[in-house]
């Protein structure tokens, strides 16, 4: 077996949607020495516990897919946790990785790090050029500080610490809780439940006009495997499809896939969030990674997964969520 496939890779957040997809994809590529620890056994917010874990385990590579995450309402409702817990988690992981001299650290964040009114499509150098979207500025500031910490270690110590910023993600093991989830899983659940309820009307949030880009989590996982296998020359890369659609268009695609025949109502008392956040993905595309899973295909497989797992899908509070 290729020696690099035996490297010990710690996936922080391995029980979340992103961590699970990375684990699956690394296994598929022949990586056999993967480690993960549940948040019940290791609270990543506690520095001493994280340090002890790193001293004992000595991973070669660390992938940070652990974070407090949620949709627009969760971000807006729990600003303290989105800022504080995310800073604690990433600071502890970054510092322990630096101190124990891991050979590669991959930091995952989100496209919300960029300014609300950034020029579209958003290039990596739009970072810190203007004000953030208010609903998710807390999460964005935490993630920006993670990107900057990795950049600082790279600059000062010449280490392979790299940040990947995915656009809005979806896929199997997503959070389908209607209060804390992102739009795509929320719509799958809302249309499905309304269909079972005699095609009752579905109430969606905001105006439906904002534009969003959606990336299947297995495509992101392939970008992470790509970053494991290659030394990326720069500190920050956008990861997306390069295509966006309005929330109204997304709603009609999901409505058709789910076969809901009722009305859609828009609750404009709920926030729209940022008007548009389409990533410029030319930098990572030029290195050799590109998204492969089409949106309709990805939504269909996620809907099938939702139907097959409806009994085990639990209500997830932001304190339990651990994906980016
Ligand atoms: O996915 P989402 O919650 O977050 O919402 P963001 C996207 C858009 O969908 C917003 C609308 O305009 C929502 O108002 N929407 C319509 C809904 N119906 C629903 C619904 O039932 N549930 C939800 N959740 N939205 C998040 C950030 O922003 O994106 C995070 O807050 C992170 O920090 C994540 O960056 C990727 O795309 O606005």
Tab-separated table of C-alpha atoms and ligand atoms in Angstrom:
chain	number	residue	atom	x	y	z
A	1	UNK	CA	0.000	0.000	0.000
A	2	UNK	CA	1.122	3.552	-0.777
A	3	UNK	CA	2.753	4.935	2.397
A	4	UNK	CA	0.793	8.168	2.316
A	5	UNK	CA	-2.446	6.145	2.599
A	6	UNK	CA	-1.347	5.029	6.072
A	7	UNK	CA	-1.042	8.566	7.392
A	8	UNK	CA	-3.061	9.202	10.521
A	9	UNK	CA	-5.804	11.656	9.611
A	10	UNK	CA	-7.927	13.221	12.355
A	11	UNK	CA	-11.299	14.461	11.119
A	12	UNK	CA	-12.676	16.872	13.714
A	13	UNK	CA	-16.475	16.855	13.397
A	14	UNK	CA	-16.593	13.357	11.880
A	15	UNK	CA	-20.229	12.830	12.943
A	16	UNK	CA	-21.544	15.837	11.042
A	17	UNK	CA	-22.640	16.010	7.406
A	18	UNK	CA	-19.259	17.315	6.214
A	19	UNK	CA	-17.077	15.104	8.432
A	20	UNK	CA	-18.980	11.968	7.401
A	21	UNK	CA	-18.617	12.793	3.713
A	22	UNK	CA	-14.868	13.411	4.124
A	23	UNK	CA	-14.482	10.133	6.033
A	24	UNK	CA	-16.367	8.186	3.308
A	25	UNK	CA	-14.328	9.748	0.526
A	26	UNK	CA	-10.955	9.228	2.217
A	27	UNK	CA	-11.866	5.548	2.813
A	28	UNK	CA	-12.838	5.253	-0.852
A	29	UNK	CA	-9.403	6.599	-1.780
A	30	UNK	CA	-7.692	3.931	0.352
A	31	UNK	CA	-6.911	5.930	3.511
A	32	UNK	CA	-7.153	3.440	6.372
A	33	UNK	CA	-5.869	5.307	9.416
A	34	UNK	CA	-8.704	7.751	10.083
A	35	UNK	CA	-9.592	8.936	13.567
A	36	UNK	CA	-12.551	10.825	14.977
A	37	UNK	CA	-13.928	11.389	18.455
A	38	UNK	CA	-17.481	12.362	19.352
A	39	UNK	CA	-18.202	15.663	21.083
A	40	UNK	CA	-19.419	13.701	24.128
A	41	UNK	CA	-15.935	12.204	24.552
A	42	UNK	CA	-13.961	15.308	23.601
A	43	UNK	CA	-15.325	18.821	23.989
A	44	UNK	CA	-13.270	20.754	21.431
A	45	UNK	CA	-13.952	23.991	23.310
A	46	UNK	CA	-11.691	22.823	26.180
A	47	UNK	CA	-8.068	23.522	25.393
A	48	UNK	CA	-6.461	21.085	27.883
A	49	UNK	CA	-8.592	18.187	26.672
A	50	UNK	CA	-7.748	18.961	23.053
A	51	UNK	CA	-4.028	19.160	23.895
A	52	UNK	CA	-4.116	15.799	25.695
A	53	UNK	CA	-5.913	14.204	22.723
A	54	UNK	CA	-3.282	15.516	20.290
A	55	UNK	CA	-0.374	14.398	22.530
A	56	UNK	CA	-1.850	10.894	22.723
A	57	UNK	CA	-2.923	10.552	19.101
A	58	UNK	CA	-0.207	12.497	17.216
A	59	UNK	CA	-2.135	12.831	13.944
A	60	UNK	CA	-0.180	13.507	10.729
A	61	UNK	CA	-3.009	15.443	9.092
A	62	UNK	CA	-5.914	17.351	10.688
A	63	UNK	CA	-9.143	18.286	8.927
A	64	UNK	CA	-11.272	20.817	10.807
A	65	UNK	CA	-14.914	20.086	9.943
A	66	UNK	CA	-16.070	20.820	13.502
A	67	UNK	CA	-18.173	23.905	14.082
A	68	UNK	CA	-21.403	25.268	15.457
A	69	UNK	CA	-23.452	25.693	12.284
A	70	UNK	CA	-26.974	26.488	11.188
A	71	UNK	CA	-29.163	28.389	8.790
A	72	UNK	CA	-30.012	32.054	8.721
A	73	UNK	CA	-32.326	32.008	11.758
A	74	UNK	CA	-29.965	29.969	13.959
A	75	UNK	CA	-27.105	32.353	13.085
A	76	UNK	CA	-29.278	35.339	13.948
A	77	UNK	CA	-30.647	33.818	17.183
A	78	UNK	CA	-27.422	32.492	18.751
A	79	UNK	CA	-24.759	35.116	17.918
A	80	UNK	CA	-22.729	34.362	21.068
A	81	UNK	CA	-22.377	30.618	20.396
A	82	UNK	CA	-21.651	31.121	16.709
A	83	UNK	CA	-18.823	33.500	17.576
A	84	UNK	CA	-17.446	32.111	20.844
A	85	UNK	CA	-17.771	28.339	20.347
A	86	UNK	CA	-16.434	28.477	16.827
A	87	UNK	CA	-13.430	30.536	17.885
A	88	UNK	CA	-12.717	28.170	20.795
A	89	UNK	CA	-13.021	25.032	18.643
A	90	UNK	CA	-10.816	26.269	15.822
A	91	UNK	CA	-8.251	27.983	18.083
A	92	UNK	CA	-7.760	24.778	20.082
A	93	UNK	CA	-7.436	22.636	16.953
A	94	UNK	CA	-5.106	25.069	15.174
A	95	UNK	CA	-2.870	25.602	18.207
A	96	UNK	CA	-2.621	21.894	19.080
A	97	UNK	CA	-1.875	21.080	15.433
A	98	UNK	CA	0.849	23.726	15.360
A	99	UNK	CA	2.373	22.589	18.682
A	100	UNK	CA	2.406	18.908	17.737
A	101	UNK	CA	3.764	19.756	14.298
A	102	UNK	CA	1.092	18.121	12.148
A	103	UNK	CA	2.234	18.114	8.541
A	104	UNK	CA	-1.037	19.439	7.089
A	105	UNK	CA	-4.051	21.270	8.506
A	106	UNK	CA	-7.187	21.809	6.405
A	107	UNK	CA	-9.555	24.475	7.730
A	108	UNK	CA	-13.144	24.566	6.484
A	109	UNK	CA	-15.336	27.651	6.649
A	110	UNK	CA	-18.077	29.161	4.566
A	111	UNK	CA	-18.710	31.664	1.784
A	112	UNK	CA	-20.314	33.982	4.359
A	113	UNK	CA	-16.787	35.183	5.268
A	114	UNK	CA	-17.011	37.565	2.293
A	115	UNK	CA	-18.614	41.037	2.391
A	116	UNK	CA	-22.375	41.273	1.910
A	117	UNK	CA	-22.053	43.383	-1.224
A	118	UNK	CA	-18.932	41.768	-2.679
A	119	UNK	CA	-18.532	41.905	-6.465
A	120	UNK	CA	-19.926	38.666	-7.962
A	121	UNK	CA	-18.608	36.064	-8.520
A	122	UNK	CA	-16.618	36.479	-5.297
A	123	UNK	CA	-12.875	35.996	-5.551
A	124	UNK	CA	-10.716	35.064	-2.575
A	125	UNK	CA	-9.192	38.534	-2.460
A	126	UNK	CA	-12.611	40.082	-1.636
A	127	UNK	CA	-11.948	39.002	1.964
A	128	UNK	CA	-12.068	41.934	4.427
A	129	UNK	CA	-12.808	44.514	1.754
A	130	UNK	CA	-16.220	45.604	3.094
A	131	UNK	CA	-18.951	45.061	5.735
A	132	UNK	CA	-20.417	41.590	6.436
A	133	UNK	CA	-24.034	40.376	6.187
A	134	UNK	CA	-25.527	41.173	9.662
A	135	UNK	CA	-27.399	37.846	10.154
A	136	UNK	CA	-24.229	35.766	10.004
A	137	UNK	CA	-21.457	38.214	10.875
A	138	UNK	CA	-20.783	36.284	14.122
A	139	UNK	CA	-20.050	33.021	12.337
A	140	UNK	CA	-18.193	34.908	9.592
A	141	UNK	CA	-15.884	36.695	12.042
A	142	UNK	CA	-14.993	33.411	13.758
A	143	UNK	CA	-14.235	31.790	10.390
A	144	UNK	CA	-12.260	34.809	9.144
A	145	UNK	CA	-10.070	34.576	12.242
A	146	UNK	CA	-9.501	30.856	11.478
A	147	UNK	CA	-8.474	31.666	7.910
A	148	UNK	CA	-6.099	34.353	9.216
A	149	UNK	CA	-4.599	32.043	11.871
A	150	UNK	CA	-3.817	29.452	9.207
A	151	UNK	CA	-2.367	32.162	6.979
A	152	UNK	CA	-0.226	33.446	9.880
A	153	UNK	CA	1.195	29.968	10.587
A	154	UNK	CA	1.886	29.524	6.900
A	155	UNK	CA	3.666	32.877	6.667
A	156	UNK	CA	5.628	32.691	9.910
A	157	UNK	CA	6.443	28.968	10.123
A	158	UNK	CA	6.128	27.923	6.484
A	159	UNK	CA	3.660	25.148	7.330
A	160	UNK	CA	0.994	23.578	5.115
A	161	UNK	CA	-2.095	25.089	6.778
A	162	UNK	CA	-4.762	25.752	4.137
A	163	UNK	CA	-8.357	27.058	4.173
A	164	UNK	CA	-11.173	25.835	1.937
A	165	UNK	CA	-14.329	27.976	1.815
A	166	UNK	CA	-17.318	26.029	0.535
A	167	UNK	CA	-20.508	27.651	-0.619
A	168	UNK	CA	-23.893	26.501	0.849
A	169	UNK	CA	-23.651	22.725	1.329
A	170	UNK	CA	-26.281	19.982	1.338
A	171	UNK	CA	-26.481	16.192	1.149
A	172	UNK	CA	-26.929	13.063	3.240
A	173	UNK	CA	-26.854	13.526	7.040
A	174	UNK	CA	-27.850	17.176	6.692
A	175	UNK	CA	-29.756	18.874	9.522
A	176	UNK	CA	-33.500	18.771	8.756
A	177	UNK	CA	-34.618	20.630	11.878
A	178	UNK	CA	-36.901	23.422	10.676
A	179	UNK	CA	-35.663	25.991	13.178
A	180	UNK	CA	-31.906	25.495	12.811
A	181	UNK	CA	-31.372	24.077	9.306
A	182	UNK	CA	-30.273	25.668	6.062
A	183	UNK	CA	-32.782	26.324	3.296
A	184	UNK	CA	-32.321	23.209	1.152
A	185	UNK	CA	-32.987	20.538	3.811
A	186	UNK	CA	-35.753	22.724	5.301
A	187	UNK	CA	-37.534	22.834	1.926
A	188	UNK	CA	-37.214	19.064	1.421
A	189	UNK	CA	-38.867	18.495	4.771
A	190	UNK	CA	-41.524	21.196	4.384
A	191	UNK	CA	-42.650	19.994	0.926
A	192	UNK	CA	-42.564	16.332	1.991
A	193	UNK	CA	-44.665	16.904	5.115
A	194	UNK	CA	-47.109	19.151	3.221
A	195	UNK	CA	-47.506	16.459	0.530
A	196	UNK	CA	-48.422	13.908	3.208
A	197	UNK	CA	-50.834	16.475	4.649
A	198	UNK	CA	-53.044	16.546	1.512
A	199	UNK	CA	-50.767	18.957	-0.328
A	200	UNK	CA	-51.293	21.739	2.183
A	201	UNK	CA	-49.612	25.129	1.506
A	202	UNK	CA	-45.916	25.468	2.334
A	203	UNK	CA	-44.651	28.584	4.106
A	204	UNK	CA	-41.124	29.653	3.121
A	205	UNK	CA	-39.026	32.469	4.531
A	206	UNK	CA	-38.180	35.860	3.092
A	207	UNK	CA	-38.972	37.094	-0.433
A	208	UNK	CA	-37.552	34.124	-2.373
A	209	UNK	CA	-35.401	36.578	-4.369
A	210	UNK	CA	-31.949	35.938	-2.829
A	211	UNK	CA	-29.565	33.935	-4.969
A	212	UNK	CA	-27.595	31.026	-3.558
A	213	UNK	CA	-25.065	28.509	-4.835
A	214	UNK	CA	-25.456	24.911	-3.628
A	215	UNK	CA	-22.666	22.331	-3.492
A	216	UNK	CA	-23.212	18.635	-2.740
A	217	UNK	CA	-21.184	17.612	0.305
A	218	UNK	CA	-19.577	14.712	-1.616
A	219	UNK	CA	-18.124	17.241	-4.050
A	220	UNK	CA	-16.682	19.213	-1.132
A	221	UNK	CA	-15.268	15.966	0.300
A	222	UNK	CA	-13.480	15.363	-3.006
A	223	UNK	CA	-11.947	18.840	-2.752
A	224	UNK	CA	-10.727	17.937	0.738
A	225	UNK	CA	-9.191	14.660	-0.530
A	226	UNK	CA	-7.560	16.743	-3.282
A	227	UNK	CA	-6.097	19.048	-0.596
A	228	UNK	CA	-4.874	16.012	1.380
A	229	UNK	CA	-3.079	14.658	-1.690
A	230	UNK	CA	-1.636	17.913	-3.000
A	231	UNK	CA	0.229	20.828	-1.468
A	232	UNK	CA	-1.909	23.800	-2.447
A	233	UNK	CA	0.205	26.847	-3.251
A	234	UNK	CA	-2.017	29.495	-1.626
A	235	UNK	CA	-3.688	29.854	1.767
A	236	UNK	CA	-7.354	30.258	0.737
A	237	UNK	CA	-9.555	28.579	-1.905
A	238	UNK	CA	-13.240	28.946	-2.728
A	239	UNK	CA	-15.082	25.670	-3.289
A	240	UNK	CA	-18.352	25.796	-5.221
A	241	UNK	CA	-20.108	25.046	-8.486
A	242	UNK	CA	-19.844	28.527	-10.006
A	243	UNK	CA	-23.652	28.562	-10.599
A	244	UNK	CA	-26.414	30.046	-8.471
A	245	UNK	CA	-30.225	30.102	-8.447
A	246	UNK	CA	-32.900	32.081	-6.616
A	247	UNK	CA	-34.608	30.608	-3.563
A	248	UNK	CA	-37.868	30.709	-5.618
A	249	UNK	CA	-36.254	28.555	-8.315
A	250	UNK	CA	-34.869	26.210	-5.672
A	251	UNK	CA	-38.363	25.910	-4.182
A	252	UNK	CA	-39.910	24.930	-7.516
A	253	UNK	CA	-37.191	22.305	-8.177
A	254	UNK	CA	-37.702	20.736	-4.744
A	255	UNK	CA	-41.492	20.963	-5.036
A	256	UNK	CA	-41.337	19.020	-8.310
A	257	UNK	CA	-38.911	16.370	-7.003
A	258	UNK	CA	-41.006	15.827	-3.882
A	259	UNK	CA	-44.258	15.922	-5.972
A	260	UNK	CA	-46.022	18.452	-3.766
A	261	UNK	CA	-49.009	20.027	-5.566
A	262	UNK	CA	-50.056	22.772	-3.133
A	263	UNK	CA	-49.385	26.503	-2.862
A	264	UNK	CA	-46.215	28.281	-1.716
A	265	UNK	CA	-46.492	31.258	0.638
A	266	UNK	CA	-43.651	33.629	1.485
A	267	UNK	CA	-43.273	34.857	5.076
A	268	UNK	CA	-41.545	38.186	4.510
A	269	UNK	CA	-41.190	38.800	8.250
A	270	UNK	CA	-38.248	36.340	8.068
A	271	UNK	CA	-34.861	37.638	6.849
A	272	UNK	CA	-33.576	37.280	3.285
A	273	UNK	CA	-29.943	37.496	4.313
A	274	UNK	CA	-27.317	38.384	1.782
A	275	UNK	CA	-28.781	39.101	-1.714
A	276	UNK	CA	-26.242	36.945	-3.566
A	277	UNK	CA	-23.064	34.976	-2.806
A	278	UNK	CA	-21.717	33.249	-5.859
A	279	UNK	CA	-18.124	32.066	-5.516
A	280	UNK	CA	-15.452	32.472	-8.147
A	281	UNK	CA	-13.960	28.970	-8.162
A	282	UNK	CA	-11.414	29.482	-10.913
A	283	UNK	CA	-8.441	29.125	-8.540
A	284	UNK	CA	-9.259	25.605	-7.342
A	285	UNK	CA	-10.571	24.616	-10.808
A	286	UNK	CA	-7.188	25.574	-12.299
A	287	UNK	CA	-5.461	23.206	-9.847
A	288	UNK	CA	-7.635	20.292	-10.979
A	289	UNK	CA	-10.765	20.048	-8.764
A	290	UNK	CA	-14.283	20.780	-9.999
A	291	UNK	CA	-17.814	20.051	-8.788
A	292	UNK	CA	-19.455	17.086	-10.542
A	293	UNK	CA	-22.856	16.539	-8.935
A	294	UNK	CA	-25.686	18.454	-10.642
A	295	UNK	CA	-28.202	20.216	-8.402
A	296	UNK	CA	-31.276	18.177	-9.438
A	297	UNK	CA	-29.373	14.898	-9.155
A	298	UNK	CA	-28.029	15.946	-5.724
A	299	UNK	CA	-31.460	17.003	-4.452
A	300	UNK	CA	-33.023	13.729	-5.666
A	301	UNK	CA	-30.464	11.589	-3.836
A	302	UNK	CA	-30.747	13.756	-0.699
A	303	UNK	CA	-34.565	13.412	-0.800
A	304	UNK	CA	-34.247	9.631	-1.104
A	305	UNK	CA	-31.871	9.597	1.836
A	306	UNK	CA	-34.326	11.756	3.828
A	307	UNK	CA	-37.220	9.353	3.064
A	308	UNK	CA	-35.113	6.293	3.988
A	309	UNK	CA	-33.922	7.848	7.247
A	310	UNK	CA	-36.995	9.760	8.345
A	311	UNK	CA	-37.297	7.706	11.540
A	312	UNK	CA	-33.776	8.431	12.719
A	313	UNK	CA	-33.604	12.091	11.740
A	314	UNK	CA	-33.589	13.885	15.035
A	315	UNK	CA	-34.131	17.467	15.949
A	316	UNK	CA	-30.644	18.971	16.050
A	317	UNK	CA	-29.927	21.923	18.284
A	318	UNK	CA	-27.007	24.140	17.288
A	319	UNK	CA	-25.075	22.721	20.262
A	320	UNK	CA	-25.127	19.260	18.731
A	321	UNK	CA	-24.330	20.253	15.183
A	322	UNK	CA	-20.749	19.846	14.127
A	323	UNK	CA	-20.390	20.538	10.476
A	324	UNK	CA	-19.373	23.696	8.748
B	1	LIG	O1	-29.725	28.528	3.940
B	1	LIG	P1	-30.088	29.722	4.739
B	1	LIG	O2	-30.685	29.455	6.079
B	1	LIG	O3	-28.848	30.644	5.014
B	1	LIG	O4	-31.141	30.621	3.929
B	1	LIG	P2	-27.936	31.714	4.243
B	1	LIG	C1	-30.985	30.954	2.587
B	1	LIG	C2	-32.195	31.724	2.082
B	1	LIG	O5	-33.332	30.842	2.047
B	1	LIG	C3	-32.609	32.924	2.946
B	1	LIG	C4	-34.445	31.473	2.633
B	1	LIG	O6	-32.998	33.974	2.089
B	1	LIG	C5	-33.817	32.378	3.710
B	1	LIG	O7	-34.717	33.390	4.128
B	1	LIG	N1	-35.402	30.471	3.145
B	1	LIG	C6	-36.661	30.273	2.670
B	1	LIG	C7	-35.203	29.611	4.163
B	1	LIG	N2	-37.286	29.347	3.387
B	1	LIG	C8	-36.410	28.890	4.320
B	1	LIG	C9	-36.515	27.914	5.345
B	1	LIG	O8	-37.539	27.263	5.560
B	1	LIG	N3	-35.391	27.711	6.103
B	1	LIG	C10	-34.219	28.410	5.890
B	1	LIG	N4	-33.158	28.146	6.669
B	1	LIG	N5	-34.134	29.385	4.945
B	1	LIG	C11	-26.205	30.817	5.928
B	1	LIG	C12	-25.413	31.460	7.035
B	1	LIG	O9	-26.773	31.882	5.256
B	1	LIG	O10	-25.412	30.098	5.025
B	1	LIG	C13	-24.420	30.539	7.623
B	1	LIG	O11	-26.288	32.029	7.983
B	1	LIG	C14	-23.628	29.801	6.582
B	1	LIG	O12	-23.567	31.237	8.479
B	1	LIG	C15	-24.528	29.178	5.550
B	1	LIG	O13	-22.728	30.682	5.958
B	1	LIG	C16	-23.771	28.487	4.450
B	1	LIG	O14	-27.453	31.185	2.926
B	1	LIG	O15	-28.629	33.033	4.172
